[in-house]
Coordinates of C-alpha atoms and ligand atoms in Angstrom, one line a residue:
X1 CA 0.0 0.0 0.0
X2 CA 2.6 2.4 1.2
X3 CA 4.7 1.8 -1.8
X4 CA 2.1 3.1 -3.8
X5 CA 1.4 6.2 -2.7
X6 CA 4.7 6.8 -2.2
X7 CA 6.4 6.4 -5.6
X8 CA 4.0 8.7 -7.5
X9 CA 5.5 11.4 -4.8
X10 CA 8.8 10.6 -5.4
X11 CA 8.3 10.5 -9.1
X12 CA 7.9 14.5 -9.0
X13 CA 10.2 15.4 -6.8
X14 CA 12.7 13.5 -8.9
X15 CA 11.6 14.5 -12.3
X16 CA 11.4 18.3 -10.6
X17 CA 14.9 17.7 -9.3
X18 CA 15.1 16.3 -13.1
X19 CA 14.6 19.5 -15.0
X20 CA 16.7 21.8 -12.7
X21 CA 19.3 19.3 -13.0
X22 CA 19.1 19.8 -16.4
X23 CA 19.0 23.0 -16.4
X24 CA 22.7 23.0 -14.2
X25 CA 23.9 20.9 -16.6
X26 CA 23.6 22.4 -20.0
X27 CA 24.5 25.7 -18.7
X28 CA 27.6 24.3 -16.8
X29 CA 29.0 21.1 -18.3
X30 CA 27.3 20.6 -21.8
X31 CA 29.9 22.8 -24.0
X32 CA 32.7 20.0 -22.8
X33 CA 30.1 17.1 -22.5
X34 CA 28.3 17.1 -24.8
X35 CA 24.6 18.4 -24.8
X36 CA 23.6 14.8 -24.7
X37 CA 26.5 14.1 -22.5
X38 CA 28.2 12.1 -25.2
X39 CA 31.4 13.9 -25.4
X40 CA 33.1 16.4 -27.2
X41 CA 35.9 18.6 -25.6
X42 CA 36.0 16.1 -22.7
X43 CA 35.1 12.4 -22.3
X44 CA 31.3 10.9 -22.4
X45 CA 29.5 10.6 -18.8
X46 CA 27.0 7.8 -20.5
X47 CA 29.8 5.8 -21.7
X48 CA 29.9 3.7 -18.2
X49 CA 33.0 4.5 -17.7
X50 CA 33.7 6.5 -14.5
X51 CA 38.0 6.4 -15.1
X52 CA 38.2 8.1 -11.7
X53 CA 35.1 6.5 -9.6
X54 CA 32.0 5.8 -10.1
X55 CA 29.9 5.7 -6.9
X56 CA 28.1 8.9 -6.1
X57 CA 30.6 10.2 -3.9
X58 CA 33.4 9.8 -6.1
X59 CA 31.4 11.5 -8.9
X60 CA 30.4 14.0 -6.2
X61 CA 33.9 15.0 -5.4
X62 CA 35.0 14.9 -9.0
X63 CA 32.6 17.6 -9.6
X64 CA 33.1 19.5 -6.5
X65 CA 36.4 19.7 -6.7
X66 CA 37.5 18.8 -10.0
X67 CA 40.2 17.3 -12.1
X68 CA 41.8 20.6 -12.2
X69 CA 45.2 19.1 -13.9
X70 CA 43.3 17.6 -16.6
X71 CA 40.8 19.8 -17.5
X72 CA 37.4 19.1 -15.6
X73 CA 36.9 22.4 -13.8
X74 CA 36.4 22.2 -9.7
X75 CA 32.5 23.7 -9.2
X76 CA 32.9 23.8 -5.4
X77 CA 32.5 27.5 -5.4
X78 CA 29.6 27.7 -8.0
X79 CA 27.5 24.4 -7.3
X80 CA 25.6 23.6 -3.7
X81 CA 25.8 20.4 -2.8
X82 CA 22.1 19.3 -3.0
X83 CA 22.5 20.9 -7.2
X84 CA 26.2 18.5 -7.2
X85 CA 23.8 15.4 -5.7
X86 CA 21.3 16.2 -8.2
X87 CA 23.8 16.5 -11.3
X88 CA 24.7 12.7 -10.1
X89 CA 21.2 11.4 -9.7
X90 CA 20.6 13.1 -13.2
X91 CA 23.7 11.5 -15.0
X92 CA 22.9 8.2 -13.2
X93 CA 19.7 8.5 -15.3
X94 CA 20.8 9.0 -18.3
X95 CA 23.5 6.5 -18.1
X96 CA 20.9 4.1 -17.4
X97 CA 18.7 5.3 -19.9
X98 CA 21.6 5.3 -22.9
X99 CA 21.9 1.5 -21.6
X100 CA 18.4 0.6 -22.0
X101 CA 18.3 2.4 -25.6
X102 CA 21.4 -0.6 -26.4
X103 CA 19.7 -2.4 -29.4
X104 CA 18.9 -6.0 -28.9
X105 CA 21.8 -8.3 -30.1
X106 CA 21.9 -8.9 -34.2
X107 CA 21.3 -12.1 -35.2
X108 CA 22.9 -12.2 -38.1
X109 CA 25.9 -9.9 -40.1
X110 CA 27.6 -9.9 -43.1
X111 CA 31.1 -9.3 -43.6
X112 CA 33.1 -9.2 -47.1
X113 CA 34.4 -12.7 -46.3
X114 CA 31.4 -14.5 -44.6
X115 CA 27.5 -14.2 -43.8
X116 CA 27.6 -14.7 -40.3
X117 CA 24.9 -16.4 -37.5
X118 CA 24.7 -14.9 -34.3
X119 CA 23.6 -16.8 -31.1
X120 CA 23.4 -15.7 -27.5
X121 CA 25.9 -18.1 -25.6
X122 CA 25.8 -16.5 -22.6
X123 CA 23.5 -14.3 -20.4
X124 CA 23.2 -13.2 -16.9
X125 CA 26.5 -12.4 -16.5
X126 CA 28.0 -8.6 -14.3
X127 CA 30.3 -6.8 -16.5
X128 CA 32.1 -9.8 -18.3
X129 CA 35.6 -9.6 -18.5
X130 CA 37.5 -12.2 -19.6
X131 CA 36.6 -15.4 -21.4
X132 CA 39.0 -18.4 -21.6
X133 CA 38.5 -21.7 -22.8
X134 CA 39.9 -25.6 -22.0
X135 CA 38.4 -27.4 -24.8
X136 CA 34.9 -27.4 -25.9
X137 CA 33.6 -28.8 -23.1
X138 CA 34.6 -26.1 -20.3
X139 CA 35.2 -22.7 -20.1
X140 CA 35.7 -20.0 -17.5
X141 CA 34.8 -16.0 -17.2
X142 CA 35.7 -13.6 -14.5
X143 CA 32.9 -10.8 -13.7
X144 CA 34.8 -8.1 -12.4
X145 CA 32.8 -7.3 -9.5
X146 CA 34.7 -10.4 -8.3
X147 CA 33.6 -13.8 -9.3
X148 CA 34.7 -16.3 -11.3
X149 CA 32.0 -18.4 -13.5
X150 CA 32.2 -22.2 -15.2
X151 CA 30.4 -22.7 -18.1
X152 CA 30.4 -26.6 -19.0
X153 CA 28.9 -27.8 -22.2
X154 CA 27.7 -24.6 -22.8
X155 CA 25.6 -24.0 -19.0
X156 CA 26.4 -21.5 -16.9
X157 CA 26.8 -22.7 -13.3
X158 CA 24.4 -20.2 -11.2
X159 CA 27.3 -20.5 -8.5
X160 CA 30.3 -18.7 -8.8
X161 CA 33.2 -20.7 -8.0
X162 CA 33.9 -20.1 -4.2
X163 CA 36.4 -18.8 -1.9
X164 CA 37.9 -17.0 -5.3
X165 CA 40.2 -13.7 -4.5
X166 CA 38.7 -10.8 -3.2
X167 CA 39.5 -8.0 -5.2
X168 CA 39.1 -4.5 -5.1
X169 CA 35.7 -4.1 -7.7
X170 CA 35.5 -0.2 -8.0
X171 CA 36.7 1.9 -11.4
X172 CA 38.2 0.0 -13.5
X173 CA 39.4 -3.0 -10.9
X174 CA 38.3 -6.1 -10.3
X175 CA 38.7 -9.3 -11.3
X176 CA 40.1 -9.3 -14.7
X177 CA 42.2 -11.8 -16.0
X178 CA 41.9 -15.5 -16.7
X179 CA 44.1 -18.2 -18.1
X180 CA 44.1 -21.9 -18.1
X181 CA 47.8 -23.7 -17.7
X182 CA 48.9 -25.0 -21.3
X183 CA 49.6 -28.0 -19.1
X184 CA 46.1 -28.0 -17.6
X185 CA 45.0 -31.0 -19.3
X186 CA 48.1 -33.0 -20.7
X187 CA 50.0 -33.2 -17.7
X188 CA 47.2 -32.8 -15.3
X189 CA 48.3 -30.0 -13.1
X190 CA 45.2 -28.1 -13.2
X191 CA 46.1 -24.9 -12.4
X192 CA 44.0 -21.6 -13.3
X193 CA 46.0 -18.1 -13.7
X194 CA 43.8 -15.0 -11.9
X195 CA 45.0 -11.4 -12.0
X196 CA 42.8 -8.9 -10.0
X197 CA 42.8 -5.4 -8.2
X198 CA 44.5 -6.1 -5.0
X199 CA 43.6 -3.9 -2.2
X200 CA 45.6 -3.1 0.8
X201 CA 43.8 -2.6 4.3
X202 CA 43.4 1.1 4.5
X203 CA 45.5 3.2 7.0
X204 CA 44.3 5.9 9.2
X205 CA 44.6 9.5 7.1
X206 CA 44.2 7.5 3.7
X207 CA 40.6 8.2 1.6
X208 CA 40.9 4.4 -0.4
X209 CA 42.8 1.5 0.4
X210 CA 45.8 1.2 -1.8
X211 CA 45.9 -1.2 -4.8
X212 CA 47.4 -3.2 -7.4
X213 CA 47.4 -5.4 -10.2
X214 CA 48.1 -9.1 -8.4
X215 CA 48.8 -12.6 -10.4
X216 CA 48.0 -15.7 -8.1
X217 CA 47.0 -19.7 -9.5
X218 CA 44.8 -21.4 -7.8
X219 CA 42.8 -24.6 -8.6
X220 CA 39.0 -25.0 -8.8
X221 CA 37.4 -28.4 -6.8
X222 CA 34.1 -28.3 -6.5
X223 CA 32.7 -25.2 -7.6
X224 CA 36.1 -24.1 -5.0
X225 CA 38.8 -22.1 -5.5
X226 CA 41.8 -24.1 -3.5
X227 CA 45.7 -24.3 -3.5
X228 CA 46.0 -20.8 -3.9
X229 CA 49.3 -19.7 -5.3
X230 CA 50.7 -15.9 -5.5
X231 CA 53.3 -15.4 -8.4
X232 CA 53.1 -11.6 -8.6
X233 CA 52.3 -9.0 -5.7
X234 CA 54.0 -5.7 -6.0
X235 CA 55.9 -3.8 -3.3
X236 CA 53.4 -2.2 -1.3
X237 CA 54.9 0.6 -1.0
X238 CA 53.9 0.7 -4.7
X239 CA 50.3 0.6 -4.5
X240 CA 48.4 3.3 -5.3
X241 CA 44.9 4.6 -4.2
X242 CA 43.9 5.3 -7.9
X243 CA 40.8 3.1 -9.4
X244 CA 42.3 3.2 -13.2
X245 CA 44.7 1.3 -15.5
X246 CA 45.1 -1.9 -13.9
X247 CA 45.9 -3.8 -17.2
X248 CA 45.5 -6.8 -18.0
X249 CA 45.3 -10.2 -19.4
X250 CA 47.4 -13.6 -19.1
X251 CA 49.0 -15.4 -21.9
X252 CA 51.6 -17.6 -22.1
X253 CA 54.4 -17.6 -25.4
X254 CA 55.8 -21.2 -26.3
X255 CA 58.6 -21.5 -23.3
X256 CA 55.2 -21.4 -21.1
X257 CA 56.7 -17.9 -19.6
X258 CA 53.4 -16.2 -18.7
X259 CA 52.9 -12.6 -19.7
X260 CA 50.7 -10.0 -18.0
X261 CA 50.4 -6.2 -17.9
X262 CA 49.8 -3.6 -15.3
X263 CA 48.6 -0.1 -16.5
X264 CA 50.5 3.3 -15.7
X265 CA 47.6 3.0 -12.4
X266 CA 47.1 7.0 -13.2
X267 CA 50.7 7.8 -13.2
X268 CA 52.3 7.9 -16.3
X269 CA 55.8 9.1 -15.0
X270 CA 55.7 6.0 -13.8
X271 CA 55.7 3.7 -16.9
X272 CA 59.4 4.8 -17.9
X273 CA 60.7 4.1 -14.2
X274 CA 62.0 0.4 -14.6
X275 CA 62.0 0.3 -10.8
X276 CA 58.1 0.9 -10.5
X277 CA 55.5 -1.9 -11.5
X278 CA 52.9 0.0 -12.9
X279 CA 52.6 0.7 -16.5
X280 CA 54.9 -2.5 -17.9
X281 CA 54.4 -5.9 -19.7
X282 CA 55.7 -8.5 -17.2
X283 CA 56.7 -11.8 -17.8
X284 CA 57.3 -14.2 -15.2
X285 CA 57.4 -18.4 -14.9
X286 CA 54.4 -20.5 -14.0
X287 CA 55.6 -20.7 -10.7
X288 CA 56.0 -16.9 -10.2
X289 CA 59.9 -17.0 -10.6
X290 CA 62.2 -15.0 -13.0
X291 CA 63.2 -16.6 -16.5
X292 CA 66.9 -15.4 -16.7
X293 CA 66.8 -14.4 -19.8
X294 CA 64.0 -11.3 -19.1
X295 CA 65.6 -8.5 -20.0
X296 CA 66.3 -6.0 -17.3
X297 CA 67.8 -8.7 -14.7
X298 CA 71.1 -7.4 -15.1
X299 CA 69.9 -3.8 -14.7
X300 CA 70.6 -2.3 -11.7
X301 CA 67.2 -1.3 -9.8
X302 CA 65.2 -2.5 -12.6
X303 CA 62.2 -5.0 -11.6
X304 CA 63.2 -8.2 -12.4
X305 CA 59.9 -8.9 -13.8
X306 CA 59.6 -6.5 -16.5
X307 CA 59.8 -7.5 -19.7
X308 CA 58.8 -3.8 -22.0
X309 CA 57.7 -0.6 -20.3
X310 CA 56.3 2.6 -21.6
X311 CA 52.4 1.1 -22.0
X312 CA 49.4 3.7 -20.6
X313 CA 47.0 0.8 -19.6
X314 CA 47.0 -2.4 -22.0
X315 CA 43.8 -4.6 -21.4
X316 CA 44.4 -6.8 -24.9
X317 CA 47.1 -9.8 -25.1
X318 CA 47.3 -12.2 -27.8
X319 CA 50.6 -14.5 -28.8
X320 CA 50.5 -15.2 -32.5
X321 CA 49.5 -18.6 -33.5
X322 CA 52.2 -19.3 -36.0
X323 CA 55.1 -16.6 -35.2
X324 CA 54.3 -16.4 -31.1
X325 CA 54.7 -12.9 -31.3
X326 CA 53.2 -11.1 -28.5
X327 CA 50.8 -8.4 -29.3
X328 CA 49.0 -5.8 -27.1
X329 CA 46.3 -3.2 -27.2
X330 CA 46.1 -0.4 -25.3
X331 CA 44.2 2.4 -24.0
X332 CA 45.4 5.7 -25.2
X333 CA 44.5 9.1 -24.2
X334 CA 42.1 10.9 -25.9
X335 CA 43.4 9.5 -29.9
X336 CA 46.3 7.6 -28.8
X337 CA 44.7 4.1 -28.7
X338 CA 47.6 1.7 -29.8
X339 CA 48.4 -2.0 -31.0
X340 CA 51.7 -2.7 -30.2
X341 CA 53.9 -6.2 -31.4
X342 CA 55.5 -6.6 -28.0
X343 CA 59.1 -7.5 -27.7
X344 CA 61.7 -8.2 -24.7
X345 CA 63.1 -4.6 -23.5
X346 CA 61.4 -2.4 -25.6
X347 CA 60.3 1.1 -24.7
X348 CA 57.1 1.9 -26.3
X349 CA 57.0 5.2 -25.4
X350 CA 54.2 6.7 -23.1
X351 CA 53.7 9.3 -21.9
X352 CA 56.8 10.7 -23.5
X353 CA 55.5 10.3 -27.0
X354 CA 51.8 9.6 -27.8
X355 CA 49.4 11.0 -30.4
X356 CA 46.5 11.1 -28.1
X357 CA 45.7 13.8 -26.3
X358 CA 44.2 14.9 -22.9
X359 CA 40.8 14.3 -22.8
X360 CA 39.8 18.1 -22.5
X361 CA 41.7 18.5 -25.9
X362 CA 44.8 20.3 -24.9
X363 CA 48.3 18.8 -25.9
X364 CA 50.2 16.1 -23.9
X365 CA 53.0 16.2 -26.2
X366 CA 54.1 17.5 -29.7
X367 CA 56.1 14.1 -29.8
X368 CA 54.8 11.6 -31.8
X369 CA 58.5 10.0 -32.4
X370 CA 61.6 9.4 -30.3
X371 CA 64.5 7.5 -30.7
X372 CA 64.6 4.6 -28.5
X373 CA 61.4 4.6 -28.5
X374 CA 58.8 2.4 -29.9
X375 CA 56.3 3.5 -32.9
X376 CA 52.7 1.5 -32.3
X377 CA 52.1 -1.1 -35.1
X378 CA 48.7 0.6 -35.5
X379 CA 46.7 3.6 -33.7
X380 CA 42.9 4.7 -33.1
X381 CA 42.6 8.2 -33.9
X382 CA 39.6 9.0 -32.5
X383 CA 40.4 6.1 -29.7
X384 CA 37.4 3.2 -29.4
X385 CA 38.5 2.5 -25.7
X386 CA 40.4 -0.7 -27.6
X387 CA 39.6 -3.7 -25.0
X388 CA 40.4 -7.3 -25.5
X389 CA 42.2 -9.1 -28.6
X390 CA 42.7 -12.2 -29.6
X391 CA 43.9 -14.0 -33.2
X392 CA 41.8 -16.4 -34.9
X393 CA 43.3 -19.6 -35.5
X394 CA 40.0 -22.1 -36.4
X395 CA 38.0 -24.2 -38.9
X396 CA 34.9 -22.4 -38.6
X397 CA 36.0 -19.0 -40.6
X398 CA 39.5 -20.1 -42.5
X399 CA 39.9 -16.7 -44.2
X400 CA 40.8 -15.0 -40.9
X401 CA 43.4 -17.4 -39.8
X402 CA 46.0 -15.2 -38.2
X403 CA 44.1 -12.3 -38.4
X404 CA 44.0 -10.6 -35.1
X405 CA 40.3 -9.3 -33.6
X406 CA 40.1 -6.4 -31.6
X407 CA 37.1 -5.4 -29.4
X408 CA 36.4 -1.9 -28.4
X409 CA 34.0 -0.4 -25.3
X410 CA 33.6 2.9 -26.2
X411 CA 32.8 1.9 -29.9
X412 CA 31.2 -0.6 -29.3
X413 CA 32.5 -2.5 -32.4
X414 CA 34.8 -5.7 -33.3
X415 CA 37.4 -5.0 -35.9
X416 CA 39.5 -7.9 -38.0
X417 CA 43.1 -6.5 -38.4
X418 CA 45.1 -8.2 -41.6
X419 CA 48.7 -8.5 -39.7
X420 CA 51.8 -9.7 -41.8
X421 CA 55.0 -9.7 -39.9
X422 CA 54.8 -6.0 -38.0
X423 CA 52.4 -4.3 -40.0
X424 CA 48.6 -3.8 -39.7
X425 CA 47.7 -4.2 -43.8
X426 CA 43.7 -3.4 -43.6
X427 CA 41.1 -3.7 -40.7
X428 CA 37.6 -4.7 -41.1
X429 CA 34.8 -3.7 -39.0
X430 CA 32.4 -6.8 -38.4
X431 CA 30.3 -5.7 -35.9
X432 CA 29.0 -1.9 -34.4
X433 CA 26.4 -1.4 -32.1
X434 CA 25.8 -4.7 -30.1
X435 CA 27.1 -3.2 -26.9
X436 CA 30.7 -2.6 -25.4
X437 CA 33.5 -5.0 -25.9
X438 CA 35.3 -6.6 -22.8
X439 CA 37.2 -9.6 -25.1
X440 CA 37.0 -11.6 -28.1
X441 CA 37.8 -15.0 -28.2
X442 CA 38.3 -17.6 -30.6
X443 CA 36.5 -20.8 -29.4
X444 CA 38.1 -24.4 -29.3
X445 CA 35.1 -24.9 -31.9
X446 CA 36.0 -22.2 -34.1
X447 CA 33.2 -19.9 -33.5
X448 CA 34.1 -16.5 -32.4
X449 CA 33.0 -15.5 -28.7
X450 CA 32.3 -12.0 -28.0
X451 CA 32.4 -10.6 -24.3
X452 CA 30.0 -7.8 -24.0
X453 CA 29.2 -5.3 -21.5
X454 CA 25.5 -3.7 -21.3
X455 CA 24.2 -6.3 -22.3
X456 CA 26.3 -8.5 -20.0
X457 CA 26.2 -11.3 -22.4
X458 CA 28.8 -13.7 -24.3
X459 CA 27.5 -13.8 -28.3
X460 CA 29.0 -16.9 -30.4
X461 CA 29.5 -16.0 -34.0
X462 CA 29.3 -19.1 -36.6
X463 CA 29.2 -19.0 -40.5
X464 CA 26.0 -19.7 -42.0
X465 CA 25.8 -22.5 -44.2
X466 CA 26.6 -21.4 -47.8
Ligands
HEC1 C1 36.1 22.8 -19.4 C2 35.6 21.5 -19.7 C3 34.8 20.8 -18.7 C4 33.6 21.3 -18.1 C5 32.9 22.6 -18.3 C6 33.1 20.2 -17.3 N1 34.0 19.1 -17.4 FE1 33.8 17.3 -16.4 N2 35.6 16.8 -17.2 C7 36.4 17.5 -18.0 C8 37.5 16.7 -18.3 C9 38.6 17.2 -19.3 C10 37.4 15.5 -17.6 C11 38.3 14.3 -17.7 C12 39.6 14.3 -17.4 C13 40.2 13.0 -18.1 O1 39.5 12.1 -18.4 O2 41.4 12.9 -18.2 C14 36.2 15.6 -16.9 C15 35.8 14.6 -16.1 C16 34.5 14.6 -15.4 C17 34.1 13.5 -14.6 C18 34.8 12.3 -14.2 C19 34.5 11.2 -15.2 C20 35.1 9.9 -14.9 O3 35.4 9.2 -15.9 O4 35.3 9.5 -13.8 C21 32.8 13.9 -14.2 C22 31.9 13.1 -13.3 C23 32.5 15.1 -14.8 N3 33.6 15.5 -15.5 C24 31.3 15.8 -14.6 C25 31.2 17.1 -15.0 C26 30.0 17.9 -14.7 C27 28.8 17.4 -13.9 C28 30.2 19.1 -15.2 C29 29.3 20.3 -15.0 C30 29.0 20.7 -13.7 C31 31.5 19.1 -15.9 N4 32.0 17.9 -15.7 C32 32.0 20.2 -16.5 C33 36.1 18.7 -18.6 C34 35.0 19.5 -18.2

């Protein structure tokens, strides 16, 4: 009874709240915004992606007081606080409402090599992240609030596997990466490869626990996550209170050396200091131990551990499947989205040289070039928000053998890069507008599997019959 005489009530007070709200906003924020808040001089706020927070305080402060270094102007002297709350409870709303306007999922797409059938493989998923496969039978995806799901023989176990690592869900963190052993099967050892945002407990006079990007293996028994394994955990001293640019993905090249990234964590000075973790490719053994031939273990000061540095935030790994090249996407700045071939030592670059630039539109840096310094094999100029990769190698669509895919959030598109030796040779969009992509994945099958976010669901892309 209550309920319904309440939520009329509430109704107009929100949609009055509404229209003030809107008011604030096109008067303060639209002309960097957007008028439909989809960007323009500074970054979308419907894009779900809050890069510095995104509960209502955080947004709150952000508003409040600004990102004065990059741009976002502090309001703290020209907004109340009851306008700031009702600026957040107005671009909550139309966040949610530019989800719900997300078209429902194609069920079919052409492409200039193959008319294509798409099938819902998965649903009921909470932000997808990362999608690894055994065989045909099982497969595993993280959620980065912080579970890890089994699918076998294309189910979805309700549970998530328990007693997983907790992990620090807000931003960008979470649980991220996922990786089965290449031994997991052969020689039976069994182990599963996590990486996650690793909180520290929070000491007195700090606003957020401290974090970073950590690497355990574990094994799963019973719908249980046992045996528990850490390989990588940073100095803690390194940590860092920031909610952005964690990285990563786990793959392994054919020594079984297991590679993983951690972004710049919001600090890009940081990504050419060889004695800090944050913003490298690492590359470590199973077990969590040093190969000695990584290629700063002679260097005085330098993290063992690191096998290139200069990366902003990478969150695409694949190895090659005839050259084992590693290759790695990353998020740029605003136009510096980059695809780079990935090799021992190399410096590839940011922040020194980049073409993106700050998301408000001023420069970072005239430098596109440096000696020394790495050029990317390819770049997104505007950037999609380039997310997962991975190269086909399957039955099911023989024409894109070695071609690499490449998901984008922001886009909301999958693109089919032509690669020979270092060069990108032609890209192919295959799919826009199906929601944003968290990873693509070749199946065991051949099918192509395609992570989404809003709509949380997996799709699996087959050829129809000709
Ligand atoms: C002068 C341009 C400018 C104006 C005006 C402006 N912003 Fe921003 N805003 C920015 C920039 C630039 C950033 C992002 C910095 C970055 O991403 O590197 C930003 C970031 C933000 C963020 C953080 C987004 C995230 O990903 O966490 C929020 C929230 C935000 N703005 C809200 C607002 C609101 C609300 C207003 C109006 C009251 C407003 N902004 C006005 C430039 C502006």
């Amino acid at each position: 009874m209550k309920a319904k005489i309440i939520l009329p009530i509430l109704l107009t007070v929100s949609s009055a709240l509404g229209q003030s709200a809107d008011n604030l906003y096109q008067e303060h924020c639209s002309h960097c915004h957007g008028a439909k808040f989809q960007g323009g001089n500074a970054q979308s706020l419907i894009d779900g992606i809050w890069q510095f927070g995104d509960s209502a305080g955080h947004i709150s402060r952000n508003i409040k007081f600004g990102i004065t270094h990059l741009g976002m102007p502090a309001y703290e002297k020209s907004l109340t606080d009851p306008q700031i709350k009702s600026l957040v409870n107005y671009l909550f709303e139309a966040e949610k409402q530019a989800g719900a306007a997300t078209p429902p999922s194609p069920t079919s797409l052409q492409t200039q090599d193959y008319d294509i059938d798409v099938e819902i493989w998965a649903e009921g998923l909470d932000i997808p992240w990362n999608l690894a496969f055994l065989d045909d039978k099982l497969a595993l995806i993280t959620e980065r609030p912080g579970r890890l799901r089994i699918m076998r023989n294309g189910t979805l176990n309700p549970k998530p596997v328990e007693g997983s690592p907790s992990v620090v869900a807000e931003g960008q963190g979470g649980l991220l990466a996922v990786a089965f052993d290449p031994d997991y099967r052969e020689k039976g050892n069994q182990w599963i490869y996590l990486a996650f945002s690793h909180g520290l407990e929070k000491k007195a006079g700090e606003k957020r626990a401290p974090a970073m990007t950590k690497v355990v293996r574990g094994r799963i028994r019973n719908n249980r996550w046992i045996d528990e394994q850490t390989l990588f955990e940073a100095r803690h001293e390194e940590y860092r209170t920031t909610r952005v640019h964690f990285g990563t993905r786990i793959v392994f090249d054919a020594g079984n050396n297991l590679y993983f990234s951690i972004g710049d964590r919001g600090t890009g000075d940081d990504a050419q200091d060889l004695s800090k973790p944050n913003g490298k490719m690492h590359r470590i053994r199973r077990d969590g131990s040093i190969p000695n031939d990584n290629p700063f273990v002679q260097t005085e000061g330098a993290l063992p551990s690191i096998f290139s540095y200069g990366h902003r935030n990478p969150q695409g790994i694949s190895v090659h499947p005839t050259t084992g090249q590693i290759w790695a996407a990353e998020h740029g700045p605003l136009g510096g989205d980059e695809l780079n071939l990935v090799e021992a030592g190399k410096n590839y670059g940011w922040p020194v040289i980049t073409y993106g630039k700050n998301y408000n539109g001023t420069t970072i840096t005239e430098v596109v070039r440096k000696e020394g310094m790495e050029q990317p094999a390819w770049y997104w100029k505007p950037s999609t928000a380039v997310c997962g990769i991975g190269f086909y190698s399957g039955n099911l669509f023989p024409k894109w053998n070695n071609k690499l895919l490449v998901g984008a959030l922001k886009y909301e598109d999958v693109r089919v890069l032509d690669i020979e030796k270092d060069r990108v040779m032609h890209e192919e969009m295959i799919l826009k507008n199906a929601g944003r992509v968290r990873d693509v994945a070749c199946g065991p099958d051949g099918a192509l599997y395609i992570v989404l976010n809003s709509p949380d669901t997996i799709l699996r892309l087959t050829p129809k019959e000709q």
